[in-house]
Short mmCIF file of C-alpha atoms and ligand atoms in Angstrom, two decimals:
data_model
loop_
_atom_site.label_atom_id
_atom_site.label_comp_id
_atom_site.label_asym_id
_atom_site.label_seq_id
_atom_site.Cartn_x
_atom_site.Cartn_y
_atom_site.Cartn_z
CA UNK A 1 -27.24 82.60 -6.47
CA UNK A 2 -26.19 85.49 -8.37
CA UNK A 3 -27.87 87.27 -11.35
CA UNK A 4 -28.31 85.62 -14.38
CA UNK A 5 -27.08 87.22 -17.92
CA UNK A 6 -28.06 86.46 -20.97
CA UNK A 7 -25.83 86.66 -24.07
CA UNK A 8 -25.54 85.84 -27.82
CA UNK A 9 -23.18 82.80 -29.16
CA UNK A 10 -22.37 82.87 -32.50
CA UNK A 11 -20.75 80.14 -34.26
CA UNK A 12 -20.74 77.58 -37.44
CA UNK A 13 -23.85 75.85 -38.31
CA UNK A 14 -22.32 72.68 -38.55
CA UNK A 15 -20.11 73.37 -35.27
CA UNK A 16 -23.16 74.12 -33.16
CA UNK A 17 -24.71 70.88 -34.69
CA UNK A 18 -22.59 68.77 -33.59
CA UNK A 19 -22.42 70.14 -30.13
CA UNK A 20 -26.45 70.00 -29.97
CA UNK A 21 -25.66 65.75 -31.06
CA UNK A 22 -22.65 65.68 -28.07
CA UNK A 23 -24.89 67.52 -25.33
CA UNK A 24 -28.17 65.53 -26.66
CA UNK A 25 -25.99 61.91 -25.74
CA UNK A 26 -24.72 63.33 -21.94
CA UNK A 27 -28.08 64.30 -21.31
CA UNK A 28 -28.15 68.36 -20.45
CA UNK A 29 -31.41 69.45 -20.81
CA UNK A 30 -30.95 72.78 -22.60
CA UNK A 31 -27.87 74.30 -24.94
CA UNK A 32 -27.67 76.87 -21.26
CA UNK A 33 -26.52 73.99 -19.16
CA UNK A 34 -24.15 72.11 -21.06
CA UNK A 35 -22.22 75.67 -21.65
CA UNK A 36 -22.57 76.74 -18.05
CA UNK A 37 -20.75 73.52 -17.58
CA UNK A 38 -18.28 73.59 -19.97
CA UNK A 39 -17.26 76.90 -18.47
CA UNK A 40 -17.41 75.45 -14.87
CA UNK A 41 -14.76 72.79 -16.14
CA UNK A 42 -12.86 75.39 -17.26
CA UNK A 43 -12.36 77.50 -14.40
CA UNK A 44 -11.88 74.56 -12.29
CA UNK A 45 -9.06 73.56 -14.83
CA UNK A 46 -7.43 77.22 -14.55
CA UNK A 47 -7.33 77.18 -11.06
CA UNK A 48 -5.66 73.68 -11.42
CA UNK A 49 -3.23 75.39 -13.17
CA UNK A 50 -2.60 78.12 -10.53
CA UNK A 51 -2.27 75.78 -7.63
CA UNK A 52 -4.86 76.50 -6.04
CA UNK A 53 -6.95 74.75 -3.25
CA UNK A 54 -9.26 72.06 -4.89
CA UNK A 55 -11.63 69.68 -3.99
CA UNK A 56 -12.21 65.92 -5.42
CA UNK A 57 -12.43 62.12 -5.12
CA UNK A 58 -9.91 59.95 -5.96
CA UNK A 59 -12.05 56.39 -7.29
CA UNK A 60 -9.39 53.32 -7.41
CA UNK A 61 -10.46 49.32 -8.20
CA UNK A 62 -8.21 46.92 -6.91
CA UNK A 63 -7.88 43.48 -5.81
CA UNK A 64 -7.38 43.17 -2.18
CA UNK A 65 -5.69 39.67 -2.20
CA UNK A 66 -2.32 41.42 -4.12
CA UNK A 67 -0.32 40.99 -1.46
CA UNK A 68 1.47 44.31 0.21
CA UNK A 69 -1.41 46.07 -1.28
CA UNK A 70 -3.58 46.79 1.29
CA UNK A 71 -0.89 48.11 3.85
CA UNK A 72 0.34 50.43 0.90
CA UNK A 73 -2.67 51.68 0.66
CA UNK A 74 -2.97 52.82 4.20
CA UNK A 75 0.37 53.96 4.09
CA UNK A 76 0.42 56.01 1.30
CA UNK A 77 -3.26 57.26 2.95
CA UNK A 78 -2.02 57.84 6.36
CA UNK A 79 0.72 60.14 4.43
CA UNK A 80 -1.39 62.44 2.91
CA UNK A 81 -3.90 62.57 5.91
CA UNK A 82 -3.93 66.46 5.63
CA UNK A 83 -5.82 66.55 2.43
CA UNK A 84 -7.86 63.34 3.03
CA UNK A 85 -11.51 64.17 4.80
CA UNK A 86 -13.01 61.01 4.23
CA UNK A 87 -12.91 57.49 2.09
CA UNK A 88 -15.30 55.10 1.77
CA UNK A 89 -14.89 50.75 0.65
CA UNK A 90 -17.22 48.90 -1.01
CA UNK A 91 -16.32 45.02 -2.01
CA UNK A 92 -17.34 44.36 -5.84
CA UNK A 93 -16.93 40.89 -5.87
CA UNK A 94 -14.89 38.15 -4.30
CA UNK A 95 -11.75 39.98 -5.41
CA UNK A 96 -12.41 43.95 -6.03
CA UNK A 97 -12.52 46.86 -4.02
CA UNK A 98 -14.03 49.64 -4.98
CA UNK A 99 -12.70 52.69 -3.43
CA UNK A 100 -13.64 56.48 -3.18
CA UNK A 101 -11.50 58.95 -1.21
CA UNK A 102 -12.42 62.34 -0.83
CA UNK A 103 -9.70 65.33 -0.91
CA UNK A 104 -9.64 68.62 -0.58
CA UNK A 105 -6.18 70.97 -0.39
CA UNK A 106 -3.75 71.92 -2.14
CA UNK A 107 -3.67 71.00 -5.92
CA UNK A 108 0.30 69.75 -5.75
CA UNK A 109 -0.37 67.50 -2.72
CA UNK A 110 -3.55 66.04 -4.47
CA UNK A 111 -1.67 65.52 -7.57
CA UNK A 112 1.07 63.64 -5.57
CA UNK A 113 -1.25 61.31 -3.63
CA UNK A 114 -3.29 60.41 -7.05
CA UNK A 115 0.28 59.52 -8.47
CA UNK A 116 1.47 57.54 -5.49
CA UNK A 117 -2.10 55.88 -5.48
CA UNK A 118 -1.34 54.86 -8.79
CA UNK A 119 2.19 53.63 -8.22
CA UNK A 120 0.95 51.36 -5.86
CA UNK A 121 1.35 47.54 -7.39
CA UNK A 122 -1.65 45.82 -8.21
CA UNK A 123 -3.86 49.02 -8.30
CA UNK A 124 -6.28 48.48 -11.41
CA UNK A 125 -7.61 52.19 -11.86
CA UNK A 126 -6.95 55.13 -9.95
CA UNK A 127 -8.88 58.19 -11.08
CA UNK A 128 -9.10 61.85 -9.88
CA UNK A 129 -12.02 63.83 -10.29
CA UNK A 130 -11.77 67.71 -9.35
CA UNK A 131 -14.27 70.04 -8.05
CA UNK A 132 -15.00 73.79 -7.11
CA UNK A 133 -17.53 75.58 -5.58
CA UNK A 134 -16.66 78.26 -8.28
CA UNK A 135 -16.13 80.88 -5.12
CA UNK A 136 -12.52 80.72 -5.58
CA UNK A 137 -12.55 81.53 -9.46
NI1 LIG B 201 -13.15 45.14 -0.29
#
């Protein structure tokens, strides 16, 4: 871990109020995390931007009785087997899947298998999540 700096933030009362209220709901313990994590999210959207490798999980709910669903699923996953290290498949109920992939590569070809997740007919939620280990901002 590398040195930590401190510095001085100065903003609006009522601007830093509100913040203190937002931070206070999501639970960061101190004013120093919830910043160090806003500025995490931020790098990790910049390098987004650049096209950069990523890392993530790509969290989809569907209903497994759809029919064509599950093979397009596999399909679509056996496509993009390059950037997929692992998934995992939990059953919710009598109808519902809950399912977690995790990717890491290339932000284009991670953006293209969220979208062709999503594209996929009876596919209730598809979500991407990204992540860095902050080594390559
Ligand atoms: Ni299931």
């Amino acid at each position: 871990m590398s040195e930590i700096t401190r510095f001085t933030v100065s903003l609006e009362s009522d601007l830093l109020a509100k913040f203190d209220k937002k931070i206070e709901k999501q639970g960061y313990p101190t004013r120093s995390e919830a910043i160090k994590s806003l500025i995490r999210n931020n790098l990790i959207e910049q390098e987004w931007h650049r096209g950069g490798e990523v890392a993530g999980t790509v969290t989809l709910v569907y209903d497994h009785h759809k029919s064509n669903l599950v093979p397009d699923l596999l399909r679509v996953q056996h496509d993009y087997g390059k950037v997929i290290l692992a998934s995992q498949h939990l059953h919710l109920d009598h109808d519902n899947c809950l399912e977690v992939i995790v990717v890491k590569g290339e932000v284009g070809s991670i953006e293209s298998l969220t979208s062709d997740l999503t594209a996929i007919k009876g596919i209730k939620h598809c979500q991407l999540t990204m992540t860095t280990t902050g080594q390559e901002v």
